[in-house]
Tab-separated table of C-alpha atoms and ligand atoms in Angstrom:
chain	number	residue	atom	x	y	z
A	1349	UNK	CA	352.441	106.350	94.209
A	1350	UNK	CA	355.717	107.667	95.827
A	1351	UNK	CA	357.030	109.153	92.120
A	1352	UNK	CA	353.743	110.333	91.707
A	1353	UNK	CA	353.871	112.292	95.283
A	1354	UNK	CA	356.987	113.832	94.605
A	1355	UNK	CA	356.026	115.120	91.266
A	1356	UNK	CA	352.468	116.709	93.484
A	1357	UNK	CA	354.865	117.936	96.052
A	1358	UNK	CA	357.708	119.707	92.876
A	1359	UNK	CA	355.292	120.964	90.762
A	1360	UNK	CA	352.877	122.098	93.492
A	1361	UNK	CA	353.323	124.301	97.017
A	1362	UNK	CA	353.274	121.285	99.831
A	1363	UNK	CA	356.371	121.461	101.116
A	1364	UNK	CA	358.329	118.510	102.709
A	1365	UNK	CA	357.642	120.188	106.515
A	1366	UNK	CA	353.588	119.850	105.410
A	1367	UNK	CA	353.812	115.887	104.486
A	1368	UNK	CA	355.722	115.375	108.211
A	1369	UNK	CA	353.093	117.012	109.769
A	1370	UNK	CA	350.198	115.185	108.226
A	1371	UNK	CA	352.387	112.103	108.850
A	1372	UNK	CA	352.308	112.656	112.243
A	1373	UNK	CA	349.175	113.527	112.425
A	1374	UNK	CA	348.271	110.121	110.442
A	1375	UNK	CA	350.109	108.328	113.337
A	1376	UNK	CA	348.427	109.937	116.083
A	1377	UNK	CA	345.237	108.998	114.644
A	1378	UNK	CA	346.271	105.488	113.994
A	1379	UNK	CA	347.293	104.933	117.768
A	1380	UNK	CA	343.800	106.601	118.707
A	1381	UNK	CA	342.040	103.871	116.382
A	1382	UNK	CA	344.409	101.310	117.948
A	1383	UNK	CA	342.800	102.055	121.244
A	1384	UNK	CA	338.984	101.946	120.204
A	1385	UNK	CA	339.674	98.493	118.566
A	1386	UNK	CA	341.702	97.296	121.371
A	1387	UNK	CA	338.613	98.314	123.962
A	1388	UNK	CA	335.929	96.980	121.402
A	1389	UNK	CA	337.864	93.603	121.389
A	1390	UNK	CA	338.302	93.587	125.360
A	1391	UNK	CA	334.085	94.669	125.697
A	1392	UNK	CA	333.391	91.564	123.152
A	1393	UNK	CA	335.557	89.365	125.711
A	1394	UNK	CA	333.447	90.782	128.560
A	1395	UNK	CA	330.021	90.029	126.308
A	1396	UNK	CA	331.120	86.727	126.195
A	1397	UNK	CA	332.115	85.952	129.912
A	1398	UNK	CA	328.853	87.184	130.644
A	1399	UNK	CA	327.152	85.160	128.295
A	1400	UNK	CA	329.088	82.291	129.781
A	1401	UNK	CA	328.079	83.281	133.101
A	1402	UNK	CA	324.348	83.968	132.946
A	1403	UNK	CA	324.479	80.329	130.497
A	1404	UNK	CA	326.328	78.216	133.682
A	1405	UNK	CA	323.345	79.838	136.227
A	1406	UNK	CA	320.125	78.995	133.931
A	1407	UNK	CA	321.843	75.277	133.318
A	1408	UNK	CA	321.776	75.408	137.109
A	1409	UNK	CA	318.446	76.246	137.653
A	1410	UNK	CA	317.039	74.016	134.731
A	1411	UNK	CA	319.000	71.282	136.244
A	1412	UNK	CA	317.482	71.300	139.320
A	1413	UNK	CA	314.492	71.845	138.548
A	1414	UNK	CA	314.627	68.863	135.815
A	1415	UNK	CA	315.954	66.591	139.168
A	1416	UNK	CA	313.364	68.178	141.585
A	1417	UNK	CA	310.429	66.942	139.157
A	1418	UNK	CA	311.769	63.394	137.969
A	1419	UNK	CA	314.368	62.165	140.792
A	1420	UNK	CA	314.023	60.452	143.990
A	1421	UNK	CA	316.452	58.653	145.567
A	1422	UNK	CA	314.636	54.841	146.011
A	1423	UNK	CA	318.221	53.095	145.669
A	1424	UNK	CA	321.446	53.026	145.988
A	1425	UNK	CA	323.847	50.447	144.445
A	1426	UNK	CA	327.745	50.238	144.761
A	1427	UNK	CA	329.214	47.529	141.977
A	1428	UNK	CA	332.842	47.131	142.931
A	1429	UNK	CA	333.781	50.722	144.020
A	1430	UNK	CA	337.358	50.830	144.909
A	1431	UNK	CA	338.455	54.320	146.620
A	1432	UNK	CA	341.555	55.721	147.519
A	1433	UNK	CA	342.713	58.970	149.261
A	1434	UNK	CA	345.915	59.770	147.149
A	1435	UNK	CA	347.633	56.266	146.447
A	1436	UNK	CA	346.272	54.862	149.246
A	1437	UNK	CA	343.300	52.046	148.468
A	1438	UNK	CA	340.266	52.795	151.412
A	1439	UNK	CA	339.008	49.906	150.304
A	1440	UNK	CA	338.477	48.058	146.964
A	1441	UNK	CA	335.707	46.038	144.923
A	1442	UNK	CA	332.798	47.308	147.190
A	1443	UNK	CA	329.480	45.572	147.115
A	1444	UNK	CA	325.949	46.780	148.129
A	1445	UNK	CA	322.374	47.092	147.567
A	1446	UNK	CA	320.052	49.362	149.497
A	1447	UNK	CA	316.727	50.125	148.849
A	1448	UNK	CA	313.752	52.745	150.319
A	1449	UNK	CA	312.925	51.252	153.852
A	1450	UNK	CA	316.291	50.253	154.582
A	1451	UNK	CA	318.004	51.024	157.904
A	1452	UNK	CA	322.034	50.262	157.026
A	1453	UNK	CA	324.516	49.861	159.808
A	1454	UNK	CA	327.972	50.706	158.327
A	1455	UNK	CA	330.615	48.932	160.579
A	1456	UNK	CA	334.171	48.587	160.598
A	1457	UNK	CA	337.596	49.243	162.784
A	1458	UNK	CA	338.657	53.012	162.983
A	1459	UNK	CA	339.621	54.058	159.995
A	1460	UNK	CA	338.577	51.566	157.474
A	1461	UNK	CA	336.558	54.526	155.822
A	1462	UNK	CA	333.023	54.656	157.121
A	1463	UNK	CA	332.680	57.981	157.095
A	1464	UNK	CA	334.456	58.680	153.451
A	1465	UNK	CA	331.902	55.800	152.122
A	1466	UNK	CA	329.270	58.939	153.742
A	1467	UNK	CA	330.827	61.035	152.261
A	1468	UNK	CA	330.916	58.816	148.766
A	1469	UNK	CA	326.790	58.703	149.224
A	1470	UNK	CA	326.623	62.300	149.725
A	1471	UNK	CA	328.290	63.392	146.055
A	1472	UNK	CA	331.624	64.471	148.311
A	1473	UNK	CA	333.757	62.686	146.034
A	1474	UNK	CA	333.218	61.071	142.678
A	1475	UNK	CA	333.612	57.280	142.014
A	1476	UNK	CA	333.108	55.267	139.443
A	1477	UNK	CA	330.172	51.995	139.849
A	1478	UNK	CA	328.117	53.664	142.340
A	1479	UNK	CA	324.653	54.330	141.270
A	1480	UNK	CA	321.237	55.929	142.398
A	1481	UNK	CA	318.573	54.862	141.208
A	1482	UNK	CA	320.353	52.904	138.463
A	1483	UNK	CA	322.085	56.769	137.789
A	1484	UNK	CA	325.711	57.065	138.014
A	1485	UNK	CA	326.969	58.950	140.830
A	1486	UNK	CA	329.884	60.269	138.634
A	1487	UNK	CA	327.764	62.228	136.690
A	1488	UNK	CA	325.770	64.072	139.254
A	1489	UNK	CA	326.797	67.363	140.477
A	1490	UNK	CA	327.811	67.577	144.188
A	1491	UNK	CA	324.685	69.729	144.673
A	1492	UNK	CA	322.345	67.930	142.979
A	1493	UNK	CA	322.894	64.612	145.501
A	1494	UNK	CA	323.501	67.316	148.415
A	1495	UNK	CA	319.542	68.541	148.122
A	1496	UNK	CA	318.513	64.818	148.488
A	1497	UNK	CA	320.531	64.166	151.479
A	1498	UNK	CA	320.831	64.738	154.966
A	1499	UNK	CA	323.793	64.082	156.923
A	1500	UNK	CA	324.896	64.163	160.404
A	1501	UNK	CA	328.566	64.143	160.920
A	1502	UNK	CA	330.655	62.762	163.120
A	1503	UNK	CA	332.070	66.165	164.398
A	1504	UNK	CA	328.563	68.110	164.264
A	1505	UNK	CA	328.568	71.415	162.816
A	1506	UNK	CA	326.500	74.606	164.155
A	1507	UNK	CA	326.425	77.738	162.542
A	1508	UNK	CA	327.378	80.947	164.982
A	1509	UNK	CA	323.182	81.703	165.028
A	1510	UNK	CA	320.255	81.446	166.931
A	1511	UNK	CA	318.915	77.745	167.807
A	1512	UNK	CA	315.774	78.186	165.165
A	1513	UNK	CA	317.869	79.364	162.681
A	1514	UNK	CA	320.393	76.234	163.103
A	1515	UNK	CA	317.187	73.821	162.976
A	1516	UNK	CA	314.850	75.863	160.393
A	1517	UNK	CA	318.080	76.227	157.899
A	1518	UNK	CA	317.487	80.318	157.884
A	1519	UNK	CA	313.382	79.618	157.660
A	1520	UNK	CA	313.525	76.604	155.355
A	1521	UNK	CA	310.841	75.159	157.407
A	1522	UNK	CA	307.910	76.328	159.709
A	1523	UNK	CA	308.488	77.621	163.064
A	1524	UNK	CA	305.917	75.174	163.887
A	1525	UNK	CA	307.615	71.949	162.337
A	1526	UNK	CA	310.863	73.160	164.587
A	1527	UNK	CA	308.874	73.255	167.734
A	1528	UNK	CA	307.269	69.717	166.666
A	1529	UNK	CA	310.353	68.179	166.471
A	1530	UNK	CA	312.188	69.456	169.776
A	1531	UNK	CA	308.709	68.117	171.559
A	1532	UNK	CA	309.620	64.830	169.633
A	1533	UNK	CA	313.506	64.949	170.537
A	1534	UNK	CA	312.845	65.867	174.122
A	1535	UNK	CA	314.898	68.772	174.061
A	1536	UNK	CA	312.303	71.975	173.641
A	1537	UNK	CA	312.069	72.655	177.573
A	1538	UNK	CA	315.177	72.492	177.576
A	1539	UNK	CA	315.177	75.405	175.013
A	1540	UNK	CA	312.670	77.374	175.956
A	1541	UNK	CA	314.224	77.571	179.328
A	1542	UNK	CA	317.118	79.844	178.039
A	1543	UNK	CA	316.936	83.131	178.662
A	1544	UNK	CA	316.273	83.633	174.595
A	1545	UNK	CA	314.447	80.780	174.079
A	1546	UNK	CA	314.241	79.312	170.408
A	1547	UNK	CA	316.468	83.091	169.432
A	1548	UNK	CA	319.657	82.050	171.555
A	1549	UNK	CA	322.586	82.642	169.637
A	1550	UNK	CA	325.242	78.968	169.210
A	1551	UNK	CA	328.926	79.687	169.863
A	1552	UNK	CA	331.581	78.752	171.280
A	1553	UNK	CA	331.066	80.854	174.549
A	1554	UNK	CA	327.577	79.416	174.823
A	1555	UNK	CA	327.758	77.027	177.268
A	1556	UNK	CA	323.868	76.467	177.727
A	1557	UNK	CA	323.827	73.299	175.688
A	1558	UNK	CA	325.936	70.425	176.514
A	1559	UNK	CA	327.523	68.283	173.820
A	1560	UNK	CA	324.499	66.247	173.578
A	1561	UNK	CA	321.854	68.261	173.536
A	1562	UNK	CA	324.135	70.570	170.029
A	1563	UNK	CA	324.280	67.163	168.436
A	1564	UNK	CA	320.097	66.734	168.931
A	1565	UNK	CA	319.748	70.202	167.362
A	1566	UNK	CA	322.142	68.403	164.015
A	1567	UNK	CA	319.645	65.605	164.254
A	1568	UNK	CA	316.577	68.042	164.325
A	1569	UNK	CA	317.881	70.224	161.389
A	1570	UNK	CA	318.574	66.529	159.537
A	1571	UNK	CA	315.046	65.073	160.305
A	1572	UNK	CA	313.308	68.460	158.980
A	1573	UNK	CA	315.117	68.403	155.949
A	1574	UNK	CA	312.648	65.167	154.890
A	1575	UNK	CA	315.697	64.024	152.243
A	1576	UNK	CA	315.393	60.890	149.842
A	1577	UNK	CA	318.618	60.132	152.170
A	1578	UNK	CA	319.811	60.131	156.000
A	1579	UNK	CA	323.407	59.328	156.988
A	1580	UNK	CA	324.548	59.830	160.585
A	1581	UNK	CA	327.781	59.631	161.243
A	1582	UNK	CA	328.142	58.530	165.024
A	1583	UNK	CA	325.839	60.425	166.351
A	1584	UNK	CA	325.287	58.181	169.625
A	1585	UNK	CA	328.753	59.165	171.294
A	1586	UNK	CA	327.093	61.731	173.433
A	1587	UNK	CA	323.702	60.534	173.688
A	1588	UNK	CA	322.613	58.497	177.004
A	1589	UNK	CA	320.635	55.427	176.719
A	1590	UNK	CA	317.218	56.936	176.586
A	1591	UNK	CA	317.373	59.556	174.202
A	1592	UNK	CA	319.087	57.192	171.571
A	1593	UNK	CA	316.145	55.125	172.318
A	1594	UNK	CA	313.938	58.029	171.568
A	1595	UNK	CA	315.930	58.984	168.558
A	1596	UNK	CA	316.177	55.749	166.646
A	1597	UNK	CA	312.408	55.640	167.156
A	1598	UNK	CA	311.889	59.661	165.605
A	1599	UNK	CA	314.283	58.054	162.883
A	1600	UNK	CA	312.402	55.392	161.547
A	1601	UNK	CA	308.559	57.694	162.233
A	1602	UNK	CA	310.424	60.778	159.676
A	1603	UNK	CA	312.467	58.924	157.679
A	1604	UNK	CA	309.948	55.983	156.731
A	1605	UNK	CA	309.939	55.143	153.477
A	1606	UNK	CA	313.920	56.697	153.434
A	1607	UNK	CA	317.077	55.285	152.850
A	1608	UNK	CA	318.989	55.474	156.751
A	1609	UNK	CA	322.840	54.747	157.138
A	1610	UNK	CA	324.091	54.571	160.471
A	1611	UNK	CA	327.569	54.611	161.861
A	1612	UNK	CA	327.268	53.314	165.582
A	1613	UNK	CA	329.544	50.805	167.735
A	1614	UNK	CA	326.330	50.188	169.844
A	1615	UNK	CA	324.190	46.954	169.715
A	1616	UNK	CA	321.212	48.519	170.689
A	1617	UNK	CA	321.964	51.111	167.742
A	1618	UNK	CA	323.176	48.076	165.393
A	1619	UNK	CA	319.587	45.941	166.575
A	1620	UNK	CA	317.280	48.462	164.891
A	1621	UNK	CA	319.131	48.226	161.419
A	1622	UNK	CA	318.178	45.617	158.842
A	1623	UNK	CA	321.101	45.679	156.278
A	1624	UNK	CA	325.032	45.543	157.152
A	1625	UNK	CA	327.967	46.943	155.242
A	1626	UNK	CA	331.226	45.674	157.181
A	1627	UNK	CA	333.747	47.547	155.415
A	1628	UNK	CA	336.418	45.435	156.755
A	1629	UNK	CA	335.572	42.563	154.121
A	1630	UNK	CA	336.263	45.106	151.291
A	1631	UNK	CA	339.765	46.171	152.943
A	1632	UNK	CA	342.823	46.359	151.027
A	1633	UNK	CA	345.519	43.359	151.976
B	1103	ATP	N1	340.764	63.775	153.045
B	1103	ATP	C1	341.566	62.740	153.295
B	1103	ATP	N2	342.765	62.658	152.682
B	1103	ATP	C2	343.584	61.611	152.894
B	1103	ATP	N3	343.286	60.570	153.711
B	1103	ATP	C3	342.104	60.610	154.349
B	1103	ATP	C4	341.174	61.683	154.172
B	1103	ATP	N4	340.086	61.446	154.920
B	1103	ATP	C5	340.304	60.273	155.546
B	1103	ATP	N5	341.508	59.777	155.204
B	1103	ATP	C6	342.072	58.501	155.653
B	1103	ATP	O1	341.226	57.466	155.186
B	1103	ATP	C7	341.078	56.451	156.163
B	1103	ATP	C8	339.605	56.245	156.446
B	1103	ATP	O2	339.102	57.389	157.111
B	1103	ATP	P1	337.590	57.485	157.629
B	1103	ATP	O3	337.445	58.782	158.337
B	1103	ATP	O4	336.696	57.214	156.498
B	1103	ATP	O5	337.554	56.265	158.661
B	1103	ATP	P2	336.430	55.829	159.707
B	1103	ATP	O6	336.157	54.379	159.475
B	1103	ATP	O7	335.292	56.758	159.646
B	1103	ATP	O8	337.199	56.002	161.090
B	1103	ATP	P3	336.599	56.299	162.567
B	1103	ATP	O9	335.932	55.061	163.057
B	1103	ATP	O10	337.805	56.595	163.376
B	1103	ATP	O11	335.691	57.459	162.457
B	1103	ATP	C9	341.884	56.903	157.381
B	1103	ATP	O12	343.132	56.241	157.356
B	1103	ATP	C10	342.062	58.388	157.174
B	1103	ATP	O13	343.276	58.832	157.708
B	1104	MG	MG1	334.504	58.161	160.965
């Protein structure tokens, strides 16, 4: 080809100057073609995020909607869990068996891990042997146990927003049902006697509503959510006498037929249960 191209070039009038400028011409084009394929393979990479992307969100939504039709929590059954935080056992070869109807004190010193076996229930962390409904908790998404759950921890949580808001979950539930359930918890003249009523805004400058009367508004927002589950996680420690009465007894009228878990150091709390987990017989020696 390059003989050949000589004898074009000798015997005809392209002259050496003509073949550099189509050369460079040739390269020119080359880098331009360089470009396209280099933004073709960058827009197939972007195709295929996307793809990747809208594929995650519809498994999502088929997911729950597969759980929301099939799965109710009626049982919960630990079969020698051991948990640690690092390499530090919490405890080891944990035994239980709850069932629908069940009101379960969890006891236990200070930190022999009630609250991370709450948090073990509520899909927080994964372990291996626990099971609902005969389902192992290791395979379920953190979500998926979340939406069946309602939990009350031990250092409650408000969001910066009005009270109905904080109780309704942004509208989740009827204005109506809210109201119903301060009447229940004693604590809706208490509400509407705020300058804002049911619209006052939570935050830390608020200082309308005492300690107590925030962690009733956690309880109300956990007894509207009508879960398969309820865990609260000390919620006596600011309560007086007679509105734990009053709660315990809300408890059992919106969470019958429920799985409860209670964290409490208080007999009177510890009478109403029917099932005990001492986490101190499952501590690590
Ligand atoms: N995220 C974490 N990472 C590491 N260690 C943790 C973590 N959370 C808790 N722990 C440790 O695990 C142990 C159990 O904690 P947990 O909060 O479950 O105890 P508890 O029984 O609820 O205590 P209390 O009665 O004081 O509320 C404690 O020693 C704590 O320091
Ligand atoms: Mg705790």
């Amino acid at each position: 080809m390059l003989i050949g191209g000589l004898i074009y070039i000798l015997d005809h009038t392209i002259h050496i100057g003509d073949i550099f400028t189509i050369y460079s011409y040739a390269i020119q084009l080359t880098s331009q073609l360089k470009i396209i394929i280099e933004i073709n393979i960058i827009l197939k990479d972007i195709d295929t995020s996307l793809n990747r992307i809208l594929n995650f969100i519809s498994k999502f939504e088929v997911d729950d909607k597969e759980i929301d039709l099939n799965f109710k929590i009626n049982s919960i059954c630990a079969r020698d869990i051991n948990f640690k935080y690092n390499e530090n056992y919490i405890f080891k070869n944990m035994k239980f068996n709850v069932n629908k109807n069940d009101i379960i004190a969890i006891k236990g010193r200070n930190g022999s891990g009630k609250t991370s076996l709450m948090k073990l229930i509520c899909g927080f962390y994964h372990v291996d042997n626990l099971f609902l409904n005969e389902i192992p908790q290791n395979i379920l998404t953190e979500k998926q146990i979340l939406n069946r759950v309602a939990y009350v921890p031990q250092n409650i949580y408000l969001f910066p927003d009005s009270i109905i808001n904080n109780i309704s979950c942004f509208g989740k539930t009827s204005k109506e049902s809210v109201y119903k359930i301060c009447k229940d918890l004693n604590i809706h003249e208490k509400i509407i006697s705020l300058e804002n009523g049911y619209d006052t805004i939570i935050n830390d400058k608020n200082l309308n509503l005492s300690g107590g009367e925030k962690q009733i508004i956690c309880i109300a927002r956990a007894l509207l959510k009508d879960s398969d589950i309820l865990l609260l996680d000390e919620i006596n420690s600011a309560l007086d006498s007679s509105m734990e009465e009053n709660i315990i007894n809300n408890i059992k009228k919106y969470y019958k037929d429920k799985i409860v878990f209670i964290i409490s150091h208080k007999d009177k709390i510890l009478e109403q249960c029917n099932k005990v987990i001492n986490i101190d017989d499952f501590k690590v020696k």
